[in-house]
Short mmCIF file of C-alpha atoms in Angstrom, two decimals:
data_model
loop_
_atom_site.label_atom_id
_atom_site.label_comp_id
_atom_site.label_asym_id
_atom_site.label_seq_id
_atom_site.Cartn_x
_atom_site.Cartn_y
_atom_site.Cartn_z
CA UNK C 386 -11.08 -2.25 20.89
CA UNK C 387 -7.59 -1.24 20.39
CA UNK C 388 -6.28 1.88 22.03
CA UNK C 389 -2.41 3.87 22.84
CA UNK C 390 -2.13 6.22 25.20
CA UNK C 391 0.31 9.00 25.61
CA UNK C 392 0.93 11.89 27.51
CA UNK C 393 0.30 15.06 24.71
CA UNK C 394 3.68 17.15 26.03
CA UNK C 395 6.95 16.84 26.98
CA UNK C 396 9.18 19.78 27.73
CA UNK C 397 12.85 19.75 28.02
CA UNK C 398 16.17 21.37 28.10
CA UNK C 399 18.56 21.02 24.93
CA UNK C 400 20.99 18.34 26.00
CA UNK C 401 19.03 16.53 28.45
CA UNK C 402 17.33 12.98 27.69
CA UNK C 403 13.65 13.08 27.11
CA UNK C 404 11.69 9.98 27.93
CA UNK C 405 8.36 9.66 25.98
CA UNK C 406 6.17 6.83 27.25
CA UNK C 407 2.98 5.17 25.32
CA UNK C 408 0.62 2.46 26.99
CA UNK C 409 -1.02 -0.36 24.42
CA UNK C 410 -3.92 -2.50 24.57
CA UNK C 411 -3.09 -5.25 22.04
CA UNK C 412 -1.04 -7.78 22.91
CA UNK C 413 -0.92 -9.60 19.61
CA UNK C 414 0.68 -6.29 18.21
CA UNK C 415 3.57 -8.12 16.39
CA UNK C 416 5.60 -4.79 16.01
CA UNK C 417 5.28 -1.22 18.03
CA UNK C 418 6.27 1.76 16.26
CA UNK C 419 7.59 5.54 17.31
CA UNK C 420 6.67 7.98 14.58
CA UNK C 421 8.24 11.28 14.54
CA UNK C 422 5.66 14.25 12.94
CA UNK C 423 7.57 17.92 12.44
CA UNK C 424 5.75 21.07 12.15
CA UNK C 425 3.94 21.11 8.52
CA UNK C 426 5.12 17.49 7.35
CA UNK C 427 3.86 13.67 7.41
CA UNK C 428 4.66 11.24 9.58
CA UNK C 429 8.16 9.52 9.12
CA UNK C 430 8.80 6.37 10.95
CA UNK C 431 11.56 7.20 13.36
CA UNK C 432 12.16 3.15 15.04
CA UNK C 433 10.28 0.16 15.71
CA UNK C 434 10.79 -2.91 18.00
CA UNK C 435 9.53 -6.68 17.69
CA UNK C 436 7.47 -7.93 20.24
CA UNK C 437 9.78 -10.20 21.40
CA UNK C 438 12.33 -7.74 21.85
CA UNK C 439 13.02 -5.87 25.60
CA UNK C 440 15.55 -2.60 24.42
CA UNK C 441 15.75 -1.45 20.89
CA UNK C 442 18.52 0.85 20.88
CA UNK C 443 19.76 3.10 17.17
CA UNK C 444 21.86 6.09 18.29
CA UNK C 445 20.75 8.55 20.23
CA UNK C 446 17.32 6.61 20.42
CA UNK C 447 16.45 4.01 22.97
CA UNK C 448 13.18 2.21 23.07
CA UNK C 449 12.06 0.04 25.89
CA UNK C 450 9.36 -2.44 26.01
CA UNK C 451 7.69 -3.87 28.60
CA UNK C 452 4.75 -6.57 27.36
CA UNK C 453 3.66 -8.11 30.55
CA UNK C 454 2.56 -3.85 31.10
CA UNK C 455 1.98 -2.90 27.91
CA UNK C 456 4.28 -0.34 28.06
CA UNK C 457 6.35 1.31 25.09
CA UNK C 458 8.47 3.70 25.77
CA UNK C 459 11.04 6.18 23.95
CA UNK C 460 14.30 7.77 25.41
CA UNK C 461 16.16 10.51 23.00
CA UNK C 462 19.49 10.92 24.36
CA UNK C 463 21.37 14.45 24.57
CA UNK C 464 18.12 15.68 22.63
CA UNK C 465 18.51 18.97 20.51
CA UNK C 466 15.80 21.80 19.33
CA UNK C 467 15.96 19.43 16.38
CA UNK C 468 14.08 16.69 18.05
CA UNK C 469 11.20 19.36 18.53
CA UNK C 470 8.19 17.40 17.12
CA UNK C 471 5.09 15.30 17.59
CA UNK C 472 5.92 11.32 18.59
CA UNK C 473 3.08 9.15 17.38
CA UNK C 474 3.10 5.35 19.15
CA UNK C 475 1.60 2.67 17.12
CA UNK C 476 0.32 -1.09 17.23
CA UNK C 477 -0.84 -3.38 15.02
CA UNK C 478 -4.57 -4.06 14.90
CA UNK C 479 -3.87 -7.37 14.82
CA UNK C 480 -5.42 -7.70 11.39
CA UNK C 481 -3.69 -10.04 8.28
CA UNK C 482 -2.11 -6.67 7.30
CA UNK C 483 -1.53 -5.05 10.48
CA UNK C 484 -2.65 -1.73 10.12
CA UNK C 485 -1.60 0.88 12.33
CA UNK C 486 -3.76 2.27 15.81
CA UNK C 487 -2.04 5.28 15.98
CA UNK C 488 -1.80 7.23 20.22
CA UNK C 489 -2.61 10.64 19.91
CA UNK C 490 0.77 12.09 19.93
CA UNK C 491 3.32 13.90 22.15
CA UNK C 492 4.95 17.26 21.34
CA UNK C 493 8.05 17.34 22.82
CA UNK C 494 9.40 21.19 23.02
CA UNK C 495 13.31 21.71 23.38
CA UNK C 496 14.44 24.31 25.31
CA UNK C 497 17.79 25.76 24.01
CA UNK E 1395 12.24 11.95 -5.72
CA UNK E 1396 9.01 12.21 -3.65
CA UNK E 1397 8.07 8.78 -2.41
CA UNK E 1398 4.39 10.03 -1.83
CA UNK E 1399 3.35 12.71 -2.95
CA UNK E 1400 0.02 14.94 -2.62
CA UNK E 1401 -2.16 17.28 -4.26
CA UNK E 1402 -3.42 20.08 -3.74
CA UNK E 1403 -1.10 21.19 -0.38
CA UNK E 1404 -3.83 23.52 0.60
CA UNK E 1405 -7.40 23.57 0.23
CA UNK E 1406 -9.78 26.52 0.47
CA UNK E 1407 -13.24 26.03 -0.08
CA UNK E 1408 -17.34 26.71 0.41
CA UNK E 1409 -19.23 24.32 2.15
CA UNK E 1410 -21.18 22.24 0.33
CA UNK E 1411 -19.08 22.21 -2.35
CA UNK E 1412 -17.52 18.87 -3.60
CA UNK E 1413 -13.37 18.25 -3.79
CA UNK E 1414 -10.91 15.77 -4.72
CA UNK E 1415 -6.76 15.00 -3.06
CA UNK E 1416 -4.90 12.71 -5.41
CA UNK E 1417 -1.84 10.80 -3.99
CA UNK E 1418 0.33 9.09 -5.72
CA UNK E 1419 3.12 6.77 -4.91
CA UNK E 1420 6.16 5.70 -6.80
CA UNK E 1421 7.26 2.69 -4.43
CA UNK E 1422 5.30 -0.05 -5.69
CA UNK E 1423 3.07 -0.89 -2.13
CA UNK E 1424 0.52 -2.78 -2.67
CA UNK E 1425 -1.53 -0.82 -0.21
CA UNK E 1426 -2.55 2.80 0.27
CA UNK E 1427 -4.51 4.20 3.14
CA UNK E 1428 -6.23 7.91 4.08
CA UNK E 1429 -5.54 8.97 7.54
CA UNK E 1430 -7.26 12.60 8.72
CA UNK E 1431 -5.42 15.03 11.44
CA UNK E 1432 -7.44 17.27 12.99
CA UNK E 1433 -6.45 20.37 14.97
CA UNK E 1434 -5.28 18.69 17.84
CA UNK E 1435 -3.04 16.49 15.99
CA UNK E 1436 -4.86 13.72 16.87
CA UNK E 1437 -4.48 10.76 13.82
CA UNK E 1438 -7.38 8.56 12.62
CA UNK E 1439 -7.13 6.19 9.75
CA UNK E 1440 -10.35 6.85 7.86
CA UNK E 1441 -9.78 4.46 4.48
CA UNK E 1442 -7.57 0.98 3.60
CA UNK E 1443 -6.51 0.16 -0.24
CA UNK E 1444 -5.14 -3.24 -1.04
CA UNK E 1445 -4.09 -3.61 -5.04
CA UNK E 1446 -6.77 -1.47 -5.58
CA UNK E 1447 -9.76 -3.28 -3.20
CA UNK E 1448 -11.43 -1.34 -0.08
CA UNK E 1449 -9.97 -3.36 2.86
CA UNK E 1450 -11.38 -0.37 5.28
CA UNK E 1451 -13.28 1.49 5.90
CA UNK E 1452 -13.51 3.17 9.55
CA UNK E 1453 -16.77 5.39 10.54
CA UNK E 1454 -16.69 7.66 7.51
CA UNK E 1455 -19.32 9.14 6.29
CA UNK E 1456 -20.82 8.26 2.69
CA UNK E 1457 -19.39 12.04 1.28
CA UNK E 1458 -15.89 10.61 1.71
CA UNK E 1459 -15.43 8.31 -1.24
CA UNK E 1460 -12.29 6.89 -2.33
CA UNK E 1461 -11.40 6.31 -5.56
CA UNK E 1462 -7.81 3.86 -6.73
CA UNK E 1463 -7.65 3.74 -10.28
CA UNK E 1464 -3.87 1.55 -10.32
CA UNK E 1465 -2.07 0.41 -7.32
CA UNK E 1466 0.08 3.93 -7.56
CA UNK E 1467 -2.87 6.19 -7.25
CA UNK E 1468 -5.53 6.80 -3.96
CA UNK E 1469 -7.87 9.42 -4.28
CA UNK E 1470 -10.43 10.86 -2.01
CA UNK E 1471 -13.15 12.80 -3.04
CA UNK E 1472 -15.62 14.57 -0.38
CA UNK E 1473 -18.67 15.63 -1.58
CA UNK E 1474 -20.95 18.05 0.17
CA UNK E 1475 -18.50 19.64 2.73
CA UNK E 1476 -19.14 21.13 6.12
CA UNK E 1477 -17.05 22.86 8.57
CA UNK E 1478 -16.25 19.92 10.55
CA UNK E 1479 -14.40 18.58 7.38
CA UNK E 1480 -11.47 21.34 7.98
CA UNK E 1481 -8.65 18.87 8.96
CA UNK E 1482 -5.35 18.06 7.27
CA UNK E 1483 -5.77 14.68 5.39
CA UNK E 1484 -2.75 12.31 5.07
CA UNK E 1485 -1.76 9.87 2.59
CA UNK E 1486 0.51 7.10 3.15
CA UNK E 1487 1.82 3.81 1.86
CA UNK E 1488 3.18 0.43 2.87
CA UNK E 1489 4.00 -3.18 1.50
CA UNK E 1490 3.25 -4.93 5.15
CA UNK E 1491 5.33 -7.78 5.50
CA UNK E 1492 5.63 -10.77 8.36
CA UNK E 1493 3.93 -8.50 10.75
CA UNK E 1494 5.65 -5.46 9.45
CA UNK E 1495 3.84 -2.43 8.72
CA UNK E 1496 6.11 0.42 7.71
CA UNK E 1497 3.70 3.06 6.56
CA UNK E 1498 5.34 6.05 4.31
CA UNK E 1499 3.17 9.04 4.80
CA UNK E 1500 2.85 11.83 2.08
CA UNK E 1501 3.11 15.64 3.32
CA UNK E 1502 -0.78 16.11 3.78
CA UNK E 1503 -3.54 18.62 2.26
CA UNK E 1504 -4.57 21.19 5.01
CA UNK E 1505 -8.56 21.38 3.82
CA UNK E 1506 -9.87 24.52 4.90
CA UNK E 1507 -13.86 24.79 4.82
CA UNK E 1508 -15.19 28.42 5.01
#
């Protein structure tokens, strides 16, 4: 069955990049998604990037994608205590309406 | 405006007793889901509402039953609860399209069973 795996912590310094990386196990996943979680609230999708695509990149945000791998990956540039959260990965199922497989998360911690 | 939106926030309760969340959502998707966090964060979709029709429904057991009575509303009601229920159960919404599933999540009910 489907699975994503991720590390469960990150730990960095305010200003640095933080790379967050996510391995996937369906290749038909049409679209991969980073969801952000902070402390107490839902999940709000942060970026996604089409299958087709290599390099997504919105801001400070940078998402990399290697398919042959299965490898998703998410680089916050010049990250702040802001960015302090859990990052969900998801795939598609594969299903007609693509529900989400959800990794188990990564709590990145920002060191000021 | 709250796009989805939750009730109760927090839970408190017996076990064995029987409880209801209601979510609502004021987007117009077509489908509505039920995801449950436990304490390690960890995410698992649990139920899948399309227009109002079950289109999932993971390894739940019978207790959980979910209830849409229009497209807007998804409830789930848990009868019987035990400990193990204690989680923080998250609503969310989408109107997938061409592939794309962008899934608005409401700001969860911590359930707390004593």
């Amino acid at each position: 069955g489907e699975d994503v795996e991720q590390s469960l912590f990150l730990s960095v310094r305010e200003g640095d990049s933080s790379v967050i990386n996510c391995t996937y196990t369906d290749s038909s996943s049409t679209y991969l998604y980073w969801y952000k979680q902070e402390p107490g609230a839902g999940l709000q999708l942060l970026t996604y990037i089409f299958s087709n695509m290599d390099m997504k990149q919105d801001q400070r945000l940078t998402v990399l994608l290697n398919k042959k791998d299965k490898h998703l990956s998410l680089r916050i540039a010049d990250t702040q205590t802001g960015d302090s959260a859990i990052y969900f990965c998801a795939e598609s199922d594969g299903g007609s309406q693509g529900n989400l497989i959800f990794g188990k998360g990564t709590k990145l911690s920002v060191k000021p | 405006d709250t796009a989805v939106s939750q009730t109760p926030k927090y839970l408190v309760t017996q076990m064995g007793n029987d409880k209801s969340i209601k979510c609502e959502q004021n987007l117009g998707h077509d489908t509505m889901y039920w995801y449950k966090q436990d304490s390690k964060k960890f995410l698992k979709i649990m139920f899948s509402y399309n227009n109002k029709e079950l289109i999932i429904n993971e390894t739940v057991p019978n207790r959980f039953s979910p209830k849409s009575p229009d497209k807007a509303h998804l409830n789930l009601h848990i009868n019987s609860l035990e400990l193990g229920d204690s989680a923080v159960y998250f609503c969310a919404s989408s109107d997938p399209a061409e592939g794309l599933n962008e899934q608005f999540f409401g700001p969860g009910t911590r359930l707390t069973v004593l």
